[in-house]
Coordinates of N, CA and C in Angstrom, one line a residue:
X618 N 0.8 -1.2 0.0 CA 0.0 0.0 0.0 C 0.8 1.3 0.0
X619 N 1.8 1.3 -0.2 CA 3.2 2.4 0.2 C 3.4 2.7 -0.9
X620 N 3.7 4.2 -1.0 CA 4.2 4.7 -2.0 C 5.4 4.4 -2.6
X621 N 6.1 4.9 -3.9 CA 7.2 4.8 -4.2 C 7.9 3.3 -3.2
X622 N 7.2 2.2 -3.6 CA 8.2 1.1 -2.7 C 8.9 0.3 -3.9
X623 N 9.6 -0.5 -4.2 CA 10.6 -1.6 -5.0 C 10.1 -2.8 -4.3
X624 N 9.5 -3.4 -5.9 CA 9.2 -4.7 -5.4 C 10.0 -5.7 -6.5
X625 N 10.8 -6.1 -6.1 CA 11.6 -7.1 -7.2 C 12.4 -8.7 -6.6
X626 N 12.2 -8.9 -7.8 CA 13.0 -10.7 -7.6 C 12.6 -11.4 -6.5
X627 N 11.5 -11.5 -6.5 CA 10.4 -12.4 -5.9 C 10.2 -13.4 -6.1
X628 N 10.2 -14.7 -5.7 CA 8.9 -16.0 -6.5 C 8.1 -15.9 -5.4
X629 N 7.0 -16.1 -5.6 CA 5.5 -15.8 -4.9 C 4.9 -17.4 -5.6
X630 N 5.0 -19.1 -4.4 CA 4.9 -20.0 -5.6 C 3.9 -20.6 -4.4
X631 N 2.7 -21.4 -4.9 CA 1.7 -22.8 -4.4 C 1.2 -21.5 -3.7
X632 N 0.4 -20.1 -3.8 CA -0.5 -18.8 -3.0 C -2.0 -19.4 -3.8
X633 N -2.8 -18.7 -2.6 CA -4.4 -18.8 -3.0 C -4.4 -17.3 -2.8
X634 N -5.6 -16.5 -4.0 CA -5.8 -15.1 -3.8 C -5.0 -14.8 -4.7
X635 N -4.1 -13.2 -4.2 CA -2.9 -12.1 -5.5 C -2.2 -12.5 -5.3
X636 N -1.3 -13.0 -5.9 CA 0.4 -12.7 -5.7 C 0.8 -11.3 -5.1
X637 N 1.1 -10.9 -6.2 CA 1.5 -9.3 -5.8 C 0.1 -8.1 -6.2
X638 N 0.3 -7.5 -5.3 CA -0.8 -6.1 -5.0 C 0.0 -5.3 -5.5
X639 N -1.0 -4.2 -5.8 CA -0.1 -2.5 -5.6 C -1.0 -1.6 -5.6
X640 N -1.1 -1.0 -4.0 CA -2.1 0.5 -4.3 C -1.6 1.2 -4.1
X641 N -0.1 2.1 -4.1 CA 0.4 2.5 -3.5 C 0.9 3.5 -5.1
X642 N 1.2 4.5 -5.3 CA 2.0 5.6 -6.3 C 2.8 5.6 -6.4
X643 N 3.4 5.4 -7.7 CA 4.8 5.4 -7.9 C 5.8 4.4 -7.4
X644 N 5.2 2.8 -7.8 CA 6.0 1.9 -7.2 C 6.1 1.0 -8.2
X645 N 7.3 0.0 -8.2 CA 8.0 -0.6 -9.2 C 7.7 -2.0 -9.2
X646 N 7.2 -3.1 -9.7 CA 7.4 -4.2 -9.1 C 8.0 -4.9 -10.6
X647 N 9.1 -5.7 -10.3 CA 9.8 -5.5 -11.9 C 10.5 -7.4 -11.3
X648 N 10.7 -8.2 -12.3 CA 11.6 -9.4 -12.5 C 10.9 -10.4 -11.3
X649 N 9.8 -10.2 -10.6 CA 8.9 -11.3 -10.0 C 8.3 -12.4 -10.7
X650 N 8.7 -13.3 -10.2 CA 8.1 -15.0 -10.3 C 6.5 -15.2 -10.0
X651 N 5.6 -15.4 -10.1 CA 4.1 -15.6 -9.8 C 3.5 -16.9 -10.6
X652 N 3.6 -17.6 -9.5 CA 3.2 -19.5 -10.6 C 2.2 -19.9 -9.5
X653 N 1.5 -21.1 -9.8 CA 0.8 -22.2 -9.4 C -0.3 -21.6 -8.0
X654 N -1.4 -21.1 -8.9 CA -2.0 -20.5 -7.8 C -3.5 -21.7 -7.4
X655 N -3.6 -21.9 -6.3 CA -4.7 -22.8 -5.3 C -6.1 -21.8 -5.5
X656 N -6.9 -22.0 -6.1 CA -8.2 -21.6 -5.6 C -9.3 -22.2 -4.8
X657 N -9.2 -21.4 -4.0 CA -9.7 -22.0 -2.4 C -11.0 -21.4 -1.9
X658 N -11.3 -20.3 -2.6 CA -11.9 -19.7 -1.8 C -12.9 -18.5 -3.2
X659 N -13.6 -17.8 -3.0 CA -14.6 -16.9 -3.9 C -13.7 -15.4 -4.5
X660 N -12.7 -15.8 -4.1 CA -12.1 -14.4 -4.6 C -11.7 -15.1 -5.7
X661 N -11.5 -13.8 -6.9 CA -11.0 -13.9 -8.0 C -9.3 -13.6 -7.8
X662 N -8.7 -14.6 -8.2 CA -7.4 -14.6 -8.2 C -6.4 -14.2 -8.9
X663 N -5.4 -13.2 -8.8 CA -4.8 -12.2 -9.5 C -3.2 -12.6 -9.7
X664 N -2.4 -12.8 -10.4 CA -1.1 -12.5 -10.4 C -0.6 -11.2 -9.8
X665 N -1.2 -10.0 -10.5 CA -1.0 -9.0 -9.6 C -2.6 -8.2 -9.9
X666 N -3.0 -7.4 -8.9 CA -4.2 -6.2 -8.9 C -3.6 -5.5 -8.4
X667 N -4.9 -4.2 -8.3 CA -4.4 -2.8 -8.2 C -5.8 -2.3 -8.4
X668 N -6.4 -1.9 -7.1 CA -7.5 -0.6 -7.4 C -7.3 0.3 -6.6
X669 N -8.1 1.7 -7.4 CA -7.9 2.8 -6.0 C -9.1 3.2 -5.3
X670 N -9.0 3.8 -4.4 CA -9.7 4.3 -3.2 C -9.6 5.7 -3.5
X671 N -10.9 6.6 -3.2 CA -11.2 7.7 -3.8 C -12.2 8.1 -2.1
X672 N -12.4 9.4 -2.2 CA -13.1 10.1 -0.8 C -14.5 9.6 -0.8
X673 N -15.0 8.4 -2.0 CA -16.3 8.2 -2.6 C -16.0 6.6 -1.9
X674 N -14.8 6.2 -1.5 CA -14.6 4.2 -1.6 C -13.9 3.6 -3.0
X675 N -13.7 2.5 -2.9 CA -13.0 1.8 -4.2 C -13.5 2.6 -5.4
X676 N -12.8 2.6 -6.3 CA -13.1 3.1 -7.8 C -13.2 4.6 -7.9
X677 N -13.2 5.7 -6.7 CA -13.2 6.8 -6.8 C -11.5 7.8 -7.1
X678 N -10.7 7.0 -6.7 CA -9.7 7.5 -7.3 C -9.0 7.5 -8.4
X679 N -7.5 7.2 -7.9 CA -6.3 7.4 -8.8 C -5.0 6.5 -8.3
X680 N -4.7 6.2 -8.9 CA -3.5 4.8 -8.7 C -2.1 5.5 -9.8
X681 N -0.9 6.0 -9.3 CA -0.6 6.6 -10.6 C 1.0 6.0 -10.5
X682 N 1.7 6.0 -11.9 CA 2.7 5.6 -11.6 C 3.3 4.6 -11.5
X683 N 2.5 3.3 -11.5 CA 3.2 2.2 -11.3 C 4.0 1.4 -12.3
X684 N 5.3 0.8 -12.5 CA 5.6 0.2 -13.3 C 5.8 -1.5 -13.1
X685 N 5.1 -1.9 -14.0 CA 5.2 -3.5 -13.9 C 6.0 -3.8 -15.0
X686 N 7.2 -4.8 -14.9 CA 8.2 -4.7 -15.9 C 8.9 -6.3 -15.2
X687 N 9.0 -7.1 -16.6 CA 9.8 -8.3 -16.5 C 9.2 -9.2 -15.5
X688 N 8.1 -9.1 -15.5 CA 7.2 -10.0 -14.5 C 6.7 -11.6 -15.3
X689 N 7.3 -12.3 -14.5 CA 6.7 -14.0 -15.1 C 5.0 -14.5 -14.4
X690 N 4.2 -14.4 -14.6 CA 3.1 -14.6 -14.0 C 2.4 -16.1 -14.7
X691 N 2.3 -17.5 -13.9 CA 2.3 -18.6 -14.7 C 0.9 -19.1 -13.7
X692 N -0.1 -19.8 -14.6 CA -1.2 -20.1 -13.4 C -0.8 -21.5 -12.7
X693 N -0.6 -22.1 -13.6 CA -0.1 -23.6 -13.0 C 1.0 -24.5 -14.0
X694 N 2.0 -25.0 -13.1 CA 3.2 -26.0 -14.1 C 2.4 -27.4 -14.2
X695 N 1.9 -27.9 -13.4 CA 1.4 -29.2 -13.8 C -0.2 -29.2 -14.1
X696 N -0.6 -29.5 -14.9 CA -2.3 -29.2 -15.1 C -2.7 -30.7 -14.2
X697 N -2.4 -31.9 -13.4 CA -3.0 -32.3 -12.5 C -2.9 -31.6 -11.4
X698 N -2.7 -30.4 -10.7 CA -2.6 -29.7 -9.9 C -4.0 -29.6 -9.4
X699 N -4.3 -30.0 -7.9 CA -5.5 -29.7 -7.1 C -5.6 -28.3 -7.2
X700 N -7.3 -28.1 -6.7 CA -7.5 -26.9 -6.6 C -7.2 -26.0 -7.5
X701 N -7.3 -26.1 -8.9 CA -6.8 -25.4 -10.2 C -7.7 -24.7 -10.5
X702 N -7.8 -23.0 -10.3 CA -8.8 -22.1 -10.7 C -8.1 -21.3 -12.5
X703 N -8.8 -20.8 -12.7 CA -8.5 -19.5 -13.5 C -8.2 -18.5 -13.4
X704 N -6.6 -17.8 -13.2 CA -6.1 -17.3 -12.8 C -6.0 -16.1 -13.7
X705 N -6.6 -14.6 -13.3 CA -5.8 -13.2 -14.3 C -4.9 -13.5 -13.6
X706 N -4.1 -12.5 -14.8 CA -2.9 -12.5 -14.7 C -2.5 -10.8 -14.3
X707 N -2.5 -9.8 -14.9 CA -2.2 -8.3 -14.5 C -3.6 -8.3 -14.6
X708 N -4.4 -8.0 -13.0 CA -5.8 -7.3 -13.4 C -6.2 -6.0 -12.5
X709 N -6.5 -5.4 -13.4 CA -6.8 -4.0 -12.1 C -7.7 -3.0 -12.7
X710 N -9.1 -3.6 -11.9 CA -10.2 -2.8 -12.0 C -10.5 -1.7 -11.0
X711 N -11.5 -1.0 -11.4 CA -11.5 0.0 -10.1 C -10.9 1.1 -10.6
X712 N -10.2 1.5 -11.4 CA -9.6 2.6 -11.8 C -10.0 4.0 -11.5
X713 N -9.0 5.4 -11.0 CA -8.2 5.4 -12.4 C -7.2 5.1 -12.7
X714 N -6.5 4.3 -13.5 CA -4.7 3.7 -13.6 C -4.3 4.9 -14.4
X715 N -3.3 5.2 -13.7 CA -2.9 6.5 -14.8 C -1.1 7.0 -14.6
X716 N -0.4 6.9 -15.9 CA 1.1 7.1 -16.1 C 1.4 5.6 -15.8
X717 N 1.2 4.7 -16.2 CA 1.6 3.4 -15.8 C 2.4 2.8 -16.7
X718 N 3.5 2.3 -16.4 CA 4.2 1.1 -17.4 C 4.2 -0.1 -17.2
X719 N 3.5 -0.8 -18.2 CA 3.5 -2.2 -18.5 C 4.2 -2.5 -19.5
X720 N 5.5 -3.4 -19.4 CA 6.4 -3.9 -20.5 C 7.2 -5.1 -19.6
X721 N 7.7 -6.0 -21.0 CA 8.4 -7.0 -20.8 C 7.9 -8.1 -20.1
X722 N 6.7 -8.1 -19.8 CA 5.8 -9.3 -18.7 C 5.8 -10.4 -19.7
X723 N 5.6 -11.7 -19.1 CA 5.7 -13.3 -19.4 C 4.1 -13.2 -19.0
X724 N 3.0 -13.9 -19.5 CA 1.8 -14.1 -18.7 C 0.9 -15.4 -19.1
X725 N 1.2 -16.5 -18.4 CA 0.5 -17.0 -19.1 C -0.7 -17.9 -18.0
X726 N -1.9 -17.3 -18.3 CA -2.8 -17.7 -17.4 C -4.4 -18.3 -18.5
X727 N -4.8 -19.1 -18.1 CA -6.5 -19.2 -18.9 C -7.5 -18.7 -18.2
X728 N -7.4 -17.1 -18.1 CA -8.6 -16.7 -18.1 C -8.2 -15.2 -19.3
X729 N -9.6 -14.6 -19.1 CA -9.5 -13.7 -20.6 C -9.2 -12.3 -19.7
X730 N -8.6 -12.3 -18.4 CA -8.0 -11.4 -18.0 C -6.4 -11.5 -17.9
X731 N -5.7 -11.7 -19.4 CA -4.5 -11.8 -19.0 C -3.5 -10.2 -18.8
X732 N -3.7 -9.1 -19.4 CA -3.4 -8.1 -18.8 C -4.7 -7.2 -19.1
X733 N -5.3 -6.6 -18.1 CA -6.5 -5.5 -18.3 C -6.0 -4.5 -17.2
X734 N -6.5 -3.4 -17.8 CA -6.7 -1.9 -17.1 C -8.2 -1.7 -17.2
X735 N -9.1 -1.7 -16.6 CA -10.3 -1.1 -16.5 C -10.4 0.9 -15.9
X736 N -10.2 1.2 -16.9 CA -9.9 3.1 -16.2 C -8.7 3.6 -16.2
X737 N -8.1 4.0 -17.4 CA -6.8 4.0 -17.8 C -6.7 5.7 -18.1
X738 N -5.6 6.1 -17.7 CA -5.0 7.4 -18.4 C -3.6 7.3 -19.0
X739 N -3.1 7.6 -19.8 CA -1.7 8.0 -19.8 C -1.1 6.6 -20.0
X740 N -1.4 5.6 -20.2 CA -0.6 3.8 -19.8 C -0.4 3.8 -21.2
X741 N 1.4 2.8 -21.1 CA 1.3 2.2 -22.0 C 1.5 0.8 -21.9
X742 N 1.1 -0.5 -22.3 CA 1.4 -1.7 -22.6 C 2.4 -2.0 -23.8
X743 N 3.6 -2.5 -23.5 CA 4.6 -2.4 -24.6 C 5.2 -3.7 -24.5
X744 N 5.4 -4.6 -25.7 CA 6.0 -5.9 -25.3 C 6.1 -6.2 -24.1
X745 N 4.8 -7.1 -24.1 CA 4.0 -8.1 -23.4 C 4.3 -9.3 -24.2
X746 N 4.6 -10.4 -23.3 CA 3.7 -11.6 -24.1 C 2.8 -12.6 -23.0
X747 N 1.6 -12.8 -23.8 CA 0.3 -13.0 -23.1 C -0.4 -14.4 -23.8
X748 N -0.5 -15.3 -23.2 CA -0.4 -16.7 -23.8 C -1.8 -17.5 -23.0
X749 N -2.3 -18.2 -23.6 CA -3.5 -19.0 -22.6 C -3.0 -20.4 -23.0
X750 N -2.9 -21.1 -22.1 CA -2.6 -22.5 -22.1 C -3.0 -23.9 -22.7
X751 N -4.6 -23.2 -22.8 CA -5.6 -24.2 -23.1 C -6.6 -23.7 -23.6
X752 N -7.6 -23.9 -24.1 CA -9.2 -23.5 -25.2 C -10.1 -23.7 -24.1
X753 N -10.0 -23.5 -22.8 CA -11.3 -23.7 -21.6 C -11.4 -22.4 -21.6
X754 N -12.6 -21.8 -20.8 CA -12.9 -21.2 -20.8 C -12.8 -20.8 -19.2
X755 N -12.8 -19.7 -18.6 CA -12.7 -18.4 -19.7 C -11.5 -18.5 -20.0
X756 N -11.6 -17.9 -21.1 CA -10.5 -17.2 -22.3 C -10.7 -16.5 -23.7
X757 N -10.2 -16.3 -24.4 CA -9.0 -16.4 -24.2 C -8.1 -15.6 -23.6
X758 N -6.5 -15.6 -23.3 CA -5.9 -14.6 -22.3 C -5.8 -13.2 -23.1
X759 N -5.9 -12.4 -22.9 CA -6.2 -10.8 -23.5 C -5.3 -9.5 -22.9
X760 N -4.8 -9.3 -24.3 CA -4.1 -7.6 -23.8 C -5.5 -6.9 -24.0
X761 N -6.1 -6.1 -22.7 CA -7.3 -5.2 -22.8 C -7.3 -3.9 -21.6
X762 N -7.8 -3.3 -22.6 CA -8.0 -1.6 -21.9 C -9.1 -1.3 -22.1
X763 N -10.1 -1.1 -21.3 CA -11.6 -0.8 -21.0 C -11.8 0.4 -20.6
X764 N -12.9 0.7 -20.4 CA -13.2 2.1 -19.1 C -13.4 1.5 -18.2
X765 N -13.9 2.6 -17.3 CA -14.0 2.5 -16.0 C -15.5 1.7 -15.6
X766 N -15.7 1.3 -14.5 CA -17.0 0.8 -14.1 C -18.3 1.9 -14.2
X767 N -17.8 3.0 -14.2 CA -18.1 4.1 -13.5 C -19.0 5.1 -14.9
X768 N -18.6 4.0 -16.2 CA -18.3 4.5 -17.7 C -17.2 5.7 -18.3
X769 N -16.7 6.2 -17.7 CA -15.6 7.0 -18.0 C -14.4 6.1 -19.2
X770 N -14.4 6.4 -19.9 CA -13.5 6.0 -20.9 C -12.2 6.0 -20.6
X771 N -11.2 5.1 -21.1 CA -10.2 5.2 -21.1 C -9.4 6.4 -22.6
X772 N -8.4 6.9 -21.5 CA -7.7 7.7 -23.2 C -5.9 7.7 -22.5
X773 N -5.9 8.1 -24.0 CA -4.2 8.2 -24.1 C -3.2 7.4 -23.8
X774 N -3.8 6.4 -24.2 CA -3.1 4.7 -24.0 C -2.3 4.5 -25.3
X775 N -1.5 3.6 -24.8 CA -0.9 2.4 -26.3 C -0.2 1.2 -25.8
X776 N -0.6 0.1 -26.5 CA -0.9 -0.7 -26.6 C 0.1 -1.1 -27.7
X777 N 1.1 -1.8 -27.4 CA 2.2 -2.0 -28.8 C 3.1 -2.9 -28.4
X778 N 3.2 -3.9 -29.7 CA 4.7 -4.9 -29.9 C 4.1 -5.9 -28.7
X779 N 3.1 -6.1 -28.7 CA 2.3 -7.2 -28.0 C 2.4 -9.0 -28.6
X780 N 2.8 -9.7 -27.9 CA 1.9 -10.7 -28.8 C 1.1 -11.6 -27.7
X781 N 0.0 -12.1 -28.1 CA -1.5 -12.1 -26.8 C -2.1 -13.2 -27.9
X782 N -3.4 -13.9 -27.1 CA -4.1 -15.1 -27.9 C -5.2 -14.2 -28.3
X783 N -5.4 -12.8 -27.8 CA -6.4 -11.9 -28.1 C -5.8 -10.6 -27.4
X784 N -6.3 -9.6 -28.4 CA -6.1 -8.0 -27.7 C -7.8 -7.1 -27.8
X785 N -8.2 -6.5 -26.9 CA -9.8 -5.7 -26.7 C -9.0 -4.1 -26.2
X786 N -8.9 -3.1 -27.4 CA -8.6 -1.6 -26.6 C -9.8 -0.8 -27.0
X787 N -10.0 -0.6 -26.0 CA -12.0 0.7 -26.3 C -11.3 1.6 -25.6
X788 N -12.1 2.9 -25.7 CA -12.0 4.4 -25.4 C -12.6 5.1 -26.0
X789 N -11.4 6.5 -24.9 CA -12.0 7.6 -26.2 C -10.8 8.0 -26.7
X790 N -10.2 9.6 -26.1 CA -9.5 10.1 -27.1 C -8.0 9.6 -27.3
X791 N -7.1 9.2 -28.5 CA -6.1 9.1 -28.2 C -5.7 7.9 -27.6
X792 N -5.7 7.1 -28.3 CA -6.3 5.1 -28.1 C -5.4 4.4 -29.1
X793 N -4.2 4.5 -28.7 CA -3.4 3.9 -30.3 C -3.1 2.3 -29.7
X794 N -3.0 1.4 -30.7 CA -2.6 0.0 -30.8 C -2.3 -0.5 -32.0
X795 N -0.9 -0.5 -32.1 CA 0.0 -1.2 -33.1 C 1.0 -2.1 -32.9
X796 N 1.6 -2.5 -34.0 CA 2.6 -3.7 -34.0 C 2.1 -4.9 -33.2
X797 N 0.7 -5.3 -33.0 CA 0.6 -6.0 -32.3 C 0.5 -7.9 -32.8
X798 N 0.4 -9.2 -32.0 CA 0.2 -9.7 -32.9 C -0.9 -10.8 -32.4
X799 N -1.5 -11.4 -32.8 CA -2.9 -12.0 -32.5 C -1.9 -13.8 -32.7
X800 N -1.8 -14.4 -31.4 CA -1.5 -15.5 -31.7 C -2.1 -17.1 -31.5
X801 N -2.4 -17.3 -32.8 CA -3.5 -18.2 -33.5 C -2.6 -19.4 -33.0
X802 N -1.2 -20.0 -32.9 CA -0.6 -21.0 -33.8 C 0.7 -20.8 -32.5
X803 N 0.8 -20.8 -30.9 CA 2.0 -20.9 -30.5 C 3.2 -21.4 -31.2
X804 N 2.8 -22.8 -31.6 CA 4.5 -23.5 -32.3 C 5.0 -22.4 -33.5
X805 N 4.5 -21.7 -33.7 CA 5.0 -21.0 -35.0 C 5.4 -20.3 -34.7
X806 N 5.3 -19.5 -33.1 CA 6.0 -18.1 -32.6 C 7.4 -18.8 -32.1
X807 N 6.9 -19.6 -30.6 CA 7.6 -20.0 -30.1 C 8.3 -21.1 -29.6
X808 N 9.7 -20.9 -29.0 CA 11.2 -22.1 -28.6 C 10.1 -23.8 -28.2
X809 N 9.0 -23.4 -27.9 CA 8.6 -24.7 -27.0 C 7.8 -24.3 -25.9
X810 N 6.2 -23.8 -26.8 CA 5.2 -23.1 -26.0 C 4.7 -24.2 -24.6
X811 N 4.6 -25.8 -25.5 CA 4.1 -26.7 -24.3 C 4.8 -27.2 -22.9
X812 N 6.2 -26.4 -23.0 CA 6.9 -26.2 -21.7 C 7.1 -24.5 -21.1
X813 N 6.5 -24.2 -21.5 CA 6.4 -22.6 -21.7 C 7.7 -21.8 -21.4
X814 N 8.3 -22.1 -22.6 CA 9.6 -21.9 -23.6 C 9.1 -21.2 -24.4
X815 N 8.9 -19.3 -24.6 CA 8.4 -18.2 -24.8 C 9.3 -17.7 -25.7
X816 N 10.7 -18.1 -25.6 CA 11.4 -17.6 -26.5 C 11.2 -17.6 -28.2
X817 N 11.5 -16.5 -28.8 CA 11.1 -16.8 -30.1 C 12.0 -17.7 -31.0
X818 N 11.1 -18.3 -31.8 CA 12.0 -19.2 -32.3 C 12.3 -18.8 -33.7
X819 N 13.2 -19.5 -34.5 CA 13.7 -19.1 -35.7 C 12.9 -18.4 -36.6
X820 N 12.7 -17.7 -37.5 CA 11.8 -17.5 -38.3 C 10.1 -17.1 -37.8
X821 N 9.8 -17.0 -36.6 CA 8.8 -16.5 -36.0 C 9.0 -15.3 -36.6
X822 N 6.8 -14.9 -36.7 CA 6.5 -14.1 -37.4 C 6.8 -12.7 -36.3
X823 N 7.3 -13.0 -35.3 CA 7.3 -11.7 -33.9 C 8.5 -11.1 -34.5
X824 N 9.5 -11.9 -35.4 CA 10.9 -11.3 -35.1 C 11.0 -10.1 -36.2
X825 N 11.2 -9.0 -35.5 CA 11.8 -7.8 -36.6 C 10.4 -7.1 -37.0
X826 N 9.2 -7.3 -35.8 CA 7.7 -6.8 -36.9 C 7.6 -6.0 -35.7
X827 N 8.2 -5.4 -34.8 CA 7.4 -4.6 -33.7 C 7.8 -2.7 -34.1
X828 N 8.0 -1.9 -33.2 CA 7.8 -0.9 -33.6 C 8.7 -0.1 -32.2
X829 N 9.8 0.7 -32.5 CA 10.8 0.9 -32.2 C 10.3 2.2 -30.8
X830 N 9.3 2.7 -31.1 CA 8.7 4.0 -30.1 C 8.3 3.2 -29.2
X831 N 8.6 3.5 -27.8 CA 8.8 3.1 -26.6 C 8.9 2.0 -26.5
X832 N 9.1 0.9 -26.8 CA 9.9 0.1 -26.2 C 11.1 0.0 -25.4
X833 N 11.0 -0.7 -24.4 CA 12.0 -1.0 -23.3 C 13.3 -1.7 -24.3
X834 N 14.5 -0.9 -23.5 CA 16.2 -0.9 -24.1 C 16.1 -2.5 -24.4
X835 N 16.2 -3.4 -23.1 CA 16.1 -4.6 -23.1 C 15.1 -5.5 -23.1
X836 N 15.1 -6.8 -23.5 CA 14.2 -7.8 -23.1 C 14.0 -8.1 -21.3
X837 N 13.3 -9.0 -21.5 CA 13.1 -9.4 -20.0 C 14.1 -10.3 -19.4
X838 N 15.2 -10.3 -20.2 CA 16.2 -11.8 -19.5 C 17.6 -10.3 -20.0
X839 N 17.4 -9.1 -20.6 CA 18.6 -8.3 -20.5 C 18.8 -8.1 -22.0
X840 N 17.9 -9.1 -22.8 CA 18.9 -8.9 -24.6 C 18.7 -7.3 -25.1
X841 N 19.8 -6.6 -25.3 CA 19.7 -5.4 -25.9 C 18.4 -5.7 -27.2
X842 N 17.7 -4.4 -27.3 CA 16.7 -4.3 -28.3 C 17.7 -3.1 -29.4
X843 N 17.0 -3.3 -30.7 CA 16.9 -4.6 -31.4 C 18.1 -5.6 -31.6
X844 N 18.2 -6.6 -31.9 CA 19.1 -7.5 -32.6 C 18.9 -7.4 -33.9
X845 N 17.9 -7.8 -34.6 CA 18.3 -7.0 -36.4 C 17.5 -5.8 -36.6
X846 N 16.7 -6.1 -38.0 CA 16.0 -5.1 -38.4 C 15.7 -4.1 -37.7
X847 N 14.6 -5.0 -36.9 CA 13.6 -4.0 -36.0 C 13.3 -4.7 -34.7
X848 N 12.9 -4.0 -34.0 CA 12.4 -4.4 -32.5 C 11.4 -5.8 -32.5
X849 N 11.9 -6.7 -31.7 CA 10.9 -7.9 -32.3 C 9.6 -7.6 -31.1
X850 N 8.7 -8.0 -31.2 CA 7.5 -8.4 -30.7 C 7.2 -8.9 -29.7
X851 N 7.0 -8.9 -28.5 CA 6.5 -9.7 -27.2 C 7.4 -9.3 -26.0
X852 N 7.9 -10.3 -25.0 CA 8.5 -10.2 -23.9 C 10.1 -10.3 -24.1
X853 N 10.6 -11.2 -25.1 CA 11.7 -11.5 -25.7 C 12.5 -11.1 -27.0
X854 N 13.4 -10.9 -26.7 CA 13.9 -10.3 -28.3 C 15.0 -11.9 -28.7
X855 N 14.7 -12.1 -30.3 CA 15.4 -13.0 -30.9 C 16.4 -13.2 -31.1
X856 N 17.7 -13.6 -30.4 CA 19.3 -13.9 -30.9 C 19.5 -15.0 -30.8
X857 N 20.0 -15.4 -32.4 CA 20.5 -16.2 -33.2 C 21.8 -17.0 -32.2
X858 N 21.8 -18.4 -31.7 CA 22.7 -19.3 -30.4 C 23.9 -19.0 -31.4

């Protein structure tokens, strides 16, 4: 709940409920572990959330500032795992989320909240990669920016060099989403999706298609951006062993 706090190099492993929270301004939570979550109980279970609190109760504020960066959020390694719910992955309703960076995150959860902002200002989502494990429902896992509950629209977002099993961006003014990529066909992107081996693999359509305006210097494991052409697409940038 603190302001300006550092939250890094965490594993958060076998939790029921969030992994990581953040209602706090201006705080970092960057290269955390978040796997194998128990559903136990009626809460909806988050890799990480985030709402604010306003002089009105939840949803009346402002949440500002926060950056989520190089975050691994995984719902479960073994699919015989008891107590196996549907896990979002970055979910944070309640808004307003505003000046926020999202980049370099791993996400791979089956529900169709794999990263959402419900009440966005100023945010960008920038190489992400956002994966759903399986065709159950809910899903699929989704890069999405909504409004608010409240109907207030989201604006001044972007949304770029994604690659997701689905992307949903609504608003109003100032709503950009590019370089993104819709992934129909894991084995074609990636090293070895069925061990969730995210790296891109040879000839993947991610490598060299993303788009050089804000993206993050490095990948999530350090690889300088780009290695050829252009900025590749998702969580990981492609170099040749």
């Amino acid at each position: 709940g603190a302001s300006h706090a550092l939250v890094e190099h965490n594993t958060v492993e076998n939790f029921a409920g969030d992994g990581l929270r953040g209602l706090g301004d201006h705080s970092v939570f960057q290269y955390n572990v978040v796997k194998n979550c128990y559903d136990v109980n009626r809460n909806h279970d988050d890799g990480f959330q985030s709402w604010s609190v306003g002089p009105k109760g939840v949803g009346t504020g402002e949440v500002v500032g926060i950056v989520l960066r190089g975050n691994t959020i995984i719902n479960f390694e073994d699919p015989e795992q008891p107590h196996r719910g549907a896990l979002q992955g970055i979910g944070c309703f309640d808004g307003m989320f505003v000046d926020w960076v999202i980049e370099n995150n791993v996400v791979i959860v089956d529900h169709y909240h794999g990263i959402t902002l419900g009440g966005a200002r100023g945010c960008r989502i920038v190489n992400n990669t956002v994966i759903d494990p399986n065709d159950r429902r809910p899903g699929p896992a989704a890069v999405r920016i909504g409004k608010h509950k409240n109907g207030t629209p989201s604006s001044g977002c972007t949304v770029r060099n994604n690659l997701a099993t689905a992307i949903h961006v609504e608003g109003g003014q100032e709503m950009t989403a590019d370089h993104n990529l819709i992934v129909d066909d894991p084995t074609s992107v990636f090293v070895d999706p069925a061990s969730r081996d995210l790296r891109l693999k040879q000839g993947s359509p991610a490598v060299d298609a993303g788009s050089r305006d804000l993206a993050p210097e490095i990948d999530v494991v350090g690889t300088t951006r780009p290695q050829g052409r252009a900025v590749d697409l998702g969580a990981y940038e492609y170099r040749a062993e």
